[in-house]
Coordinates of C-alpha atoms in Angstrom, one line a residue:
X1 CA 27.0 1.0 31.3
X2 CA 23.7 1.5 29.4
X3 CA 25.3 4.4 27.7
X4 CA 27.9 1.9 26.6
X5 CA 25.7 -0.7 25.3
X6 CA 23.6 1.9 23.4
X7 CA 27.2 2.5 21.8
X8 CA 27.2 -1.0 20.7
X9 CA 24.9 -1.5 17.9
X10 CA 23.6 -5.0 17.6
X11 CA 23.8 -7.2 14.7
X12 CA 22.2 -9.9 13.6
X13 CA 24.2 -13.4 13.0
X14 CA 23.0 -16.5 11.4
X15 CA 24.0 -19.5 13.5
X16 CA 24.6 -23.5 13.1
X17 CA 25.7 -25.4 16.0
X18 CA 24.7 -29.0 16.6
X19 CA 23.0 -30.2 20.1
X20 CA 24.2 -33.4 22.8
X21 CA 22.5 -35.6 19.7
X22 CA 24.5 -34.2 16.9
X23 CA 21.7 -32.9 15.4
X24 CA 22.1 -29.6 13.5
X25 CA 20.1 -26.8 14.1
X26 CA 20.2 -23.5 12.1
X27 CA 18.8 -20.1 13.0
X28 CA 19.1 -16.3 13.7
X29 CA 20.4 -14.0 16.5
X30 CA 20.9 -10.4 17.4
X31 CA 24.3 -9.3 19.2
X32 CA 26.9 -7.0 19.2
X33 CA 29.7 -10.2 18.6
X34 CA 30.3 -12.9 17.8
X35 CA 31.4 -14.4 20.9
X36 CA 28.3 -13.5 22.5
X37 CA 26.1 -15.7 20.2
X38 CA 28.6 -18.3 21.0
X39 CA 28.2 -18.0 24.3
X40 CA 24.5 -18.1 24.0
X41 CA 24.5 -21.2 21.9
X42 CA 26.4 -22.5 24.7
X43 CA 23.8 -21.8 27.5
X44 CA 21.5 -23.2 25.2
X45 CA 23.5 -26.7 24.7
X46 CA 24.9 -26.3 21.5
X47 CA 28.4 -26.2 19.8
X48 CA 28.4 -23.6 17.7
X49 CA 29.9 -24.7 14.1
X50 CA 29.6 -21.5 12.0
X51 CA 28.5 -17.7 12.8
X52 CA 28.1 -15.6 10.1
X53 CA 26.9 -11.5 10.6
X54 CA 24.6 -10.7 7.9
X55 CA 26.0 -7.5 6.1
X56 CA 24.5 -4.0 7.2
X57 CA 22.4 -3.7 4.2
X58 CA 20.7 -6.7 4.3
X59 CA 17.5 -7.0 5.3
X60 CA 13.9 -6.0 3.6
X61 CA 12.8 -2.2 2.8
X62 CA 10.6 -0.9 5.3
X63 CA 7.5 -0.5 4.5
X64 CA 4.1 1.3 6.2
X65 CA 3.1 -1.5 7.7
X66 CA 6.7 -2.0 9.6
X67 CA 6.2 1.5 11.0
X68 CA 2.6 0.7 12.0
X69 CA 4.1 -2.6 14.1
X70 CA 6.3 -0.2 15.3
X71 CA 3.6 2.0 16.5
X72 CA 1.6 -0.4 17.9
X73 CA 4.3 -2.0 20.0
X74 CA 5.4 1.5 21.0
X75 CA 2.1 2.5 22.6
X76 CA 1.5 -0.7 23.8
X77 CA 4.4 -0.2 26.2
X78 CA 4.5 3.5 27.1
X79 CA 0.9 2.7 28.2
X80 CA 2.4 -0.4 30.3
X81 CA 4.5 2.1 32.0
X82 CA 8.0 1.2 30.3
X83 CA 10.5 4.4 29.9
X84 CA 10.8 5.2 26.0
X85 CA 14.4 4.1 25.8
X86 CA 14.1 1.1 26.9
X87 CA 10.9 0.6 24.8
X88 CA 12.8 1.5 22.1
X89 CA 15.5 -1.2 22.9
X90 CA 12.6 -3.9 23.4
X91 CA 11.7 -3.1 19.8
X92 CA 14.4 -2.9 18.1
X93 CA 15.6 -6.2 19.4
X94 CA 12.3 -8.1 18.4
X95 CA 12.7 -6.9 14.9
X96 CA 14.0 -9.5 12.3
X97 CA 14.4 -6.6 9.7
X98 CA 18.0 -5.5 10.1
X99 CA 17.0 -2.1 8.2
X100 CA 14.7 -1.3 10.6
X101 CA 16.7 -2.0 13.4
X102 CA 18.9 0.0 12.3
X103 CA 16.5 2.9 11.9
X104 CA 15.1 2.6 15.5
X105 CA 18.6 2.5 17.2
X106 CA 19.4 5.9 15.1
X107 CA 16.1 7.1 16.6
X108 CA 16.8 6.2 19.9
X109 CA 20.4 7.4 20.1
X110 CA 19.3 10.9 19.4
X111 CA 16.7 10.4 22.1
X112 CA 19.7 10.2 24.4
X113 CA 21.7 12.7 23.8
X114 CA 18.6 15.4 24.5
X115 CA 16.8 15.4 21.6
X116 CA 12.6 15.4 21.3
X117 CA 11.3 12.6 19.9
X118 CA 9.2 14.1 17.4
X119 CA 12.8 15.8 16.2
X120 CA 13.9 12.4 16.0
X121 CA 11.2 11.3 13.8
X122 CA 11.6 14.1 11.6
X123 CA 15.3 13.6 10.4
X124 CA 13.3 10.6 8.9
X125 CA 10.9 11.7 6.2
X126 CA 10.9 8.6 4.2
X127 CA 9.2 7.2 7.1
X128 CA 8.0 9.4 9.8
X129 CA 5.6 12.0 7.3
X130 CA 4.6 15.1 8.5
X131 CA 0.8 14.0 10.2
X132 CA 3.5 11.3 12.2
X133 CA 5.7 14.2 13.8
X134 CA 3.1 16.9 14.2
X135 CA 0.8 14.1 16.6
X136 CA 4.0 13.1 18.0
X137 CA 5.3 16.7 18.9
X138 CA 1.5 17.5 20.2
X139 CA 1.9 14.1 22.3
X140 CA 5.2 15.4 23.9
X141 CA 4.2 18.9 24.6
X142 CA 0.5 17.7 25.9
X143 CA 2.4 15.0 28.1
X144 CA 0.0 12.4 26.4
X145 CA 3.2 10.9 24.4
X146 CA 1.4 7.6 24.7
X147 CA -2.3 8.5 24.7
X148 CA -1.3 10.1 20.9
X149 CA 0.8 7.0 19.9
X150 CA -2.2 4.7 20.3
X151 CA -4.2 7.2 18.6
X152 CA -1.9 7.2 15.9
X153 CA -1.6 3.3 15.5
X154 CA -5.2 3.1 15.4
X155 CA -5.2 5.7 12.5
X156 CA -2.5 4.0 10.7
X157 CA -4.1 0.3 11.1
X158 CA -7.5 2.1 9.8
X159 CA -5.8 3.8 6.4
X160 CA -3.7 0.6 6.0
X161 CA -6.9 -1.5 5.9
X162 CA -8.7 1.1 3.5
X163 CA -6.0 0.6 1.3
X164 CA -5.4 -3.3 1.4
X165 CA -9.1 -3.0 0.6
X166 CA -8.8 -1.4 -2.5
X167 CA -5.6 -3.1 -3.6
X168 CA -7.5 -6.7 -3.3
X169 CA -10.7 -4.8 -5.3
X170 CA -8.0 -3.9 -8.0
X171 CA -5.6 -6.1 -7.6
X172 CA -7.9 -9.6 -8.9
X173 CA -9.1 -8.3 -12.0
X174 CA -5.9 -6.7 -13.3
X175 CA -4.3 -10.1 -12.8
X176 CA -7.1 -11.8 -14.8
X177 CA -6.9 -9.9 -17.2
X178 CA -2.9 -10.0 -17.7
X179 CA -3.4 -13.6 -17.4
X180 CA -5.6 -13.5 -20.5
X181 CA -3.8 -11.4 -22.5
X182 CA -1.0 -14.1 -22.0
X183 CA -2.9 -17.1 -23.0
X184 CA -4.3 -14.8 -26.3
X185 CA -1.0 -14.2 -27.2
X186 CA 0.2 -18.0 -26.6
X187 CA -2.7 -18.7 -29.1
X188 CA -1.6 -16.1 -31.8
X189 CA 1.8 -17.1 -31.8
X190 CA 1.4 -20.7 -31.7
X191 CA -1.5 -22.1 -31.6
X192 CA -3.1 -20.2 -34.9
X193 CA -0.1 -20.5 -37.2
X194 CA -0.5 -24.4 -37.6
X195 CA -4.1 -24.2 -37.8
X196 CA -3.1 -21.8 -41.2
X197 CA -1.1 -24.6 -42.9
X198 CA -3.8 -27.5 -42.4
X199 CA -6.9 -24.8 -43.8
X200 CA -4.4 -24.1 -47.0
X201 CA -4.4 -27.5 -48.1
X202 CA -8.6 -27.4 -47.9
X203 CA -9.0 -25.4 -51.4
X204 CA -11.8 -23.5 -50.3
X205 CA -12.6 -20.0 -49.2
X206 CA -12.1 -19.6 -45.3
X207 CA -15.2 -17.4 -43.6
X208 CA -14.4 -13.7 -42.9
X209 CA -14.1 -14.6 -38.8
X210 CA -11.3 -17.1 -39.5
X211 CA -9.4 -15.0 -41.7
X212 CA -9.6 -12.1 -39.2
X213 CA -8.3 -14.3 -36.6
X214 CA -5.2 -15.6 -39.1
X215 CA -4.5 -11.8 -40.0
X216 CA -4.5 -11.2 -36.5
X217 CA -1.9 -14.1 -35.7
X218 CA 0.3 -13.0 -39.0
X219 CA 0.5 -9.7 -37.5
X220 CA 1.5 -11.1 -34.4
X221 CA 3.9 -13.5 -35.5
X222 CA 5.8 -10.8 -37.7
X223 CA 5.8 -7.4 -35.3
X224 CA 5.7 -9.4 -31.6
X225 CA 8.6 -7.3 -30.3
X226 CA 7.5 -4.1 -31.7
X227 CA 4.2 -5.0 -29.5
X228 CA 5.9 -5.8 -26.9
X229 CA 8.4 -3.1 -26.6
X230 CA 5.4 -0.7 -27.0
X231 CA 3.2 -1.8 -24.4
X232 CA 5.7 -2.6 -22.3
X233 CA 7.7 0.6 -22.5
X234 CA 4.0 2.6 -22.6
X235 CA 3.0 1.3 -19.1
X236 CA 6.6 2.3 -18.2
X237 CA 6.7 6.0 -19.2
X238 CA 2.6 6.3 -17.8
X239 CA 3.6 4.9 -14.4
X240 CA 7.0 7.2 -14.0
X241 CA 5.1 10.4 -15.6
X242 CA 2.1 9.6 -13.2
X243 CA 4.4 8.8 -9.9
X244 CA 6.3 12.4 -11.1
X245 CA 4.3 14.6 -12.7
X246 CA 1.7 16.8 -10.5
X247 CA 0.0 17.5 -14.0
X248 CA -0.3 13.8 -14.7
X249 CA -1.4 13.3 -11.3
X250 CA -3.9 15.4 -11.0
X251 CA -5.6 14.0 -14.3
X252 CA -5.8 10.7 -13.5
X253 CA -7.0 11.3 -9.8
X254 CA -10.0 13.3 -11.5
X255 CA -10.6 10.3 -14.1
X256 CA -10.3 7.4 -11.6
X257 CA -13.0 9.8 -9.4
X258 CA -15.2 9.4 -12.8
X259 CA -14.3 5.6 -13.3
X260 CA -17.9 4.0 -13.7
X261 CA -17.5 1.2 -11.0
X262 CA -14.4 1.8 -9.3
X263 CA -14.5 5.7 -9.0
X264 CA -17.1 5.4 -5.9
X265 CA -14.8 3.0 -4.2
X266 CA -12.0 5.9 -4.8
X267 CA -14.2 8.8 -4.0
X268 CA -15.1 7.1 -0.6
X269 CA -12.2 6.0 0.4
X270 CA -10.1 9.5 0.1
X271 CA -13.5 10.8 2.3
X272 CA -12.8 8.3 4.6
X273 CA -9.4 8.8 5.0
X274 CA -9.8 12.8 4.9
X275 CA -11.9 12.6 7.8
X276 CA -10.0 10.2 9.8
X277 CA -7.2 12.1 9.6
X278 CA -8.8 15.4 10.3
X279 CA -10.3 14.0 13.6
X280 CA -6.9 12.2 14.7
X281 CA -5.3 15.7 14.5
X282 CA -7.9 17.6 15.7
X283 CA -8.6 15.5 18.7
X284 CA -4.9 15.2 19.3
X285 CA -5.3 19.2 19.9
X286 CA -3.2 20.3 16.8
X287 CA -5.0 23.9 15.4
X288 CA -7.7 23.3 12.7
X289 CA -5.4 25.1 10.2
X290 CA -2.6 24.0 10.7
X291 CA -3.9 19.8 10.9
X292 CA -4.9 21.1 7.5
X293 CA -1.4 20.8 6.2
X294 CA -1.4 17.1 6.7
X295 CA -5.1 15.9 5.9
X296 CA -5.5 16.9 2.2
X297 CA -2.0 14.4 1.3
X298 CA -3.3 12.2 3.6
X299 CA -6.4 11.4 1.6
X300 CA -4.3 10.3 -1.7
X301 CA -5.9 12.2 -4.0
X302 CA -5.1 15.4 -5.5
X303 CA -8.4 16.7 -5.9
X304 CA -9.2 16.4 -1.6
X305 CA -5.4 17.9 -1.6
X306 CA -6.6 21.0 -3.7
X307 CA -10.1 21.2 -2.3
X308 CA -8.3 21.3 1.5
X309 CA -5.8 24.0 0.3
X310 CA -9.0 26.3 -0.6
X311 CA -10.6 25.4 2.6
X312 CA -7.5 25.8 4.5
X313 CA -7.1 29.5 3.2
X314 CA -10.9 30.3 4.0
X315 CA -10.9 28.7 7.5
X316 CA -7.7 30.9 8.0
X317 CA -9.5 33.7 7.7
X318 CA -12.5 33.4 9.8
X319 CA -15.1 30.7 7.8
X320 CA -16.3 27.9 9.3
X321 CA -15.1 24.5 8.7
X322 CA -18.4 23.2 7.3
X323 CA -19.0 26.4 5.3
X324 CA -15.4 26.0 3.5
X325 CA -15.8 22.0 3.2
X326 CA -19.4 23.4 1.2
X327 CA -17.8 25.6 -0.5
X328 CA -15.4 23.7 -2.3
X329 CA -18.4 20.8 -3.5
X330 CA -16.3 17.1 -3.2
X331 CA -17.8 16.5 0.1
X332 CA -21.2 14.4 0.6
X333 CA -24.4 15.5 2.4
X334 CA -23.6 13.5 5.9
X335 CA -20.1 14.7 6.5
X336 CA -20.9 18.2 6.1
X337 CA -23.7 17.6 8.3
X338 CA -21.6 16.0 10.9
X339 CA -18.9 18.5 10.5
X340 CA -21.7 21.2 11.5
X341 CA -23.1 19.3 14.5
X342 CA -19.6 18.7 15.2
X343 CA -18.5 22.6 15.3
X344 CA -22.0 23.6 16.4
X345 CA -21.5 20.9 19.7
X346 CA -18.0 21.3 19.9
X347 CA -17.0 17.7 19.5
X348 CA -15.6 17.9 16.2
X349 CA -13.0 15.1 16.1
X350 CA -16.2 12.5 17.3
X351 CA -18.2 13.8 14.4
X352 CA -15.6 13.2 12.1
X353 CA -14.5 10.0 13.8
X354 CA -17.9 8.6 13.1
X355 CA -18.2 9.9 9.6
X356 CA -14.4 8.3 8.8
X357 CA -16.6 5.2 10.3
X358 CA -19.4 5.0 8.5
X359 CA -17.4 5.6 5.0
X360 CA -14.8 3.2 6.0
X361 CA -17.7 0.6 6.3
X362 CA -19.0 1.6 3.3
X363 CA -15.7 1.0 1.3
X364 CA -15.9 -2.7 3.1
X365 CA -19.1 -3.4 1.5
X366 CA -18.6 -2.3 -1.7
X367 CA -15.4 -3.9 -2.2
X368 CA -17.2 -7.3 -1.0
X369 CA -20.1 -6.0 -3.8
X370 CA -17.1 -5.6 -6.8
X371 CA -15.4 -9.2 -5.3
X372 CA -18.4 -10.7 -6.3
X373 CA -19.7 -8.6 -9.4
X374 CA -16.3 -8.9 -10.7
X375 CA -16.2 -12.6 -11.1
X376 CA -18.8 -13.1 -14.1
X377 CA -17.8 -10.0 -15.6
X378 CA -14.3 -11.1 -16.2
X379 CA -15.6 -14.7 -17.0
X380 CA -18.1 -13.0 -19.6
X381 CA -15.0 -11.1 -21.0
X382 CA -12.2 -14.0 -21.4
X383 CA -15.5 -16.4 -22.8
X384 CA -16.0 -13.6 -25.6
X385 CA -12.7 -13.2 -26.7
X386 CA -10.9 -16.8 -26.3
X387 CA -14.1 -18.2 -27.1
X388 CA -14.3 -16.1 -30.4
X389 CA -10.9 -16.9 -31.3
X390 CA -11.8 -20.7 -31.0
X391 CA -14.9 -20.8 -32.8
X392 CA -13.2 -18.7 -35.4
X393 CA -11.0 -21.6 -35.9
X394 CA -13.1 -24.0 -35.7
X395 CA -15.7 -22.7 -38.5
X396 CA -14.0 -24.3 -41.5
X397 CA -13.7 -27.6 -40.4
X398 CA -17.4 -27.3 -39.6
X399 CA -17.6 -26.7 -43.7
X400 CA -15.4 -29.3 -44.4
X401 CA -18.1 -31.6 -45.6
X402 CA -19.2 -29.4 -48.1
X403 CA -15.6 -29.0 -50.1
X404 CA -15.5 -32.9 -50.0

């Protein structure tokens, strides 16, 4: 019977029935028919007047945080002693993202028919990466399945924060600044064009800030597309050749390293998130080398990938972890001091935990630092420019009383 229902995937219907009132009531449902809803509408007092089933591709793209919900909720009910299938079930059916869904029933029908769960996951890349699997497949072979999956939630919450973090750091000036190249091209096109015909009919020689303003808006005015089309199509071609070039990659991870404010938010981050992946492997008893695979893309940058390559080879062949970290110079004074009280004590992954701690804090306060430097930077910045351009406009009417 359970083998049966497990057959049956469930969909999910939009409903509209009307209560004992007549009053209509709208909402959303997951069964395997239609009749079933029905029959639920009925135990719940309503006629049902229309079921619709959404269609199988509906539903929002799932996304890190999904899988980290998904984690969560997982571990939360292995640890309450609920069999894994059944977990599964639990999950998928509390899910209002049909994609999803559909992802953990594929999951869990290979469960059943014998195979590991980590083996599951891994017929899944776009969403299960490597780190995922390997913790999983150490979880299952350790028989701390659920000790691991809280272990991984909490990683995955912790880099998920890191990078919200940074996103909000990045995310408010960028949109200030698009907003102001907006308005400044409002002005240029519009605004600028009918101050030009009223300083014509004046007769007198415009100052040299006002006429640079009017070239400005004349060039504008005639070649608008061209700049568009440009800028528009450069940020196009620089975001696809950085998202698929390793070349391009690597050069702008080095320069955003270098970036005079925002490169020590970058630089600490990837540290944090290079050691708290390091220790969530380590402790989760996967072999130093090969937890190595996983931590160097886990940082998101290509310089930590690179540097843990070299230190993978030399801790491969007999150097220490700390000595290799040294060796290849990205990595501050306190990890690789914690890294060698870690070896030295044999509590690595707590060495590391703390140092992925202490960095992570430190991203915290320097992204509340840059929320609040930001702010009269950027109002310093739009004040020069639109600010220039009004005064620029404004200078020959000053003069007027001199041509009359």
């Amino acid at each position: 019977m359970a083998t049966a229902a497990a057959k049956t995937p469930d969909h999910v219907f939009e409903w509209e029935g009307k209560d004992r009132n007549g009053k209509v009531q709208r909402g959303e449902t997951r069964a395997a028919s239609e009749s079933i809803v029905s029959a639920q509408l009925r135990r719940k007092g309503l006629v049902s007047v229309k079921i619709k089933k959404q269609k199988s591709g509906a539903g929002k793209a799932i996304k890190q945080k999904d899988i980290a919900v998904f984690t969560r909720q997982l571990a939360t009910m292995m640890r309450a002693g609920v069999p894994l299938l059944q977990a599964f079930d639990i999950v998928a059916r509390g899910s209002t993202n049909p994609r999803l869904t559909k992802l953990l029933n594929d999951i869990r029908q290979d469960v059943e028919t014998g195979t590991s769960l980590s083996t599951a996951f891994r017929k899944h890349p776009l969403y299960f990466d490597a780190l995922y699997c390997n913790l999983v497949e150490a979880g299952e072979s350790g028989g701390i399945l659920e000790a691991l999956l809280d272990r991984l939630a909490i990683y995955q919450e912790k880099t998920m924060a890191i990078k919200n973090k940074i996103k909000a750091a990045l995310t408010y000036p960028i949109a200030v600044l698009v907003v102001a190249f907006v308005v400044v091209v409002i002005i240029m096109i519009f605004v600028i064009p009918s101050f030009k015909q009223v300083f014509t009919s004046f007769g007198a020689e415009l100052p040299a800030p006002t006429l640079l303003v009017m070239s400005m808006s004349e060039f504008f005015v005639t070649y608008w597309y061209i700049i568009f089309g440009v800028l528009g199509g450069g940020i196009y071609f620089f975001l696809q050749s950085w998202r698929r070039s390793e070349k391009m990659q690597r050069t702008m991870d080095r320069l955003l390293l270098k970036m005079p404010i925002f490169g020590d938010l970058v630089y600490k981050s990837a540290v944090a998130r290079w050691t708290r992946t390091l220790s969530t492997m380590f402790a989760a008893g996967v072999p130093l080398v090969e937890a190595l695979d996983s931590v160097g893309g886990a940082s998101g940058n290509s310089v930590f990938l690179e540097a843990t390559q070299k230190i993978q080879k030399e801790v491969s062949t007999g150097t220490s972890l700390t000595a290799s970290m040294q060796g290849v110079g990205i990595f501050p004074v306190i990890v690789l001091q914690m890294s060698a009280i870690g070896e030295e004590s044999g509590s690595l992954d707590h060495m590391l935990g703390k140092a992925a701690e202490f960095f992570e804090d430190e991203v915290d306060e320097m992204v509340k630092a840059l929320s609040s430097l930001m702010e009269p930077i950027i109002i310093v910045v739009l004040g020069t420019i639109i600010g220039g351009i009004v005064v620029s406009m404004y200078l020959p009417i000053f003069k007027l009383g001199q041509v009359v």
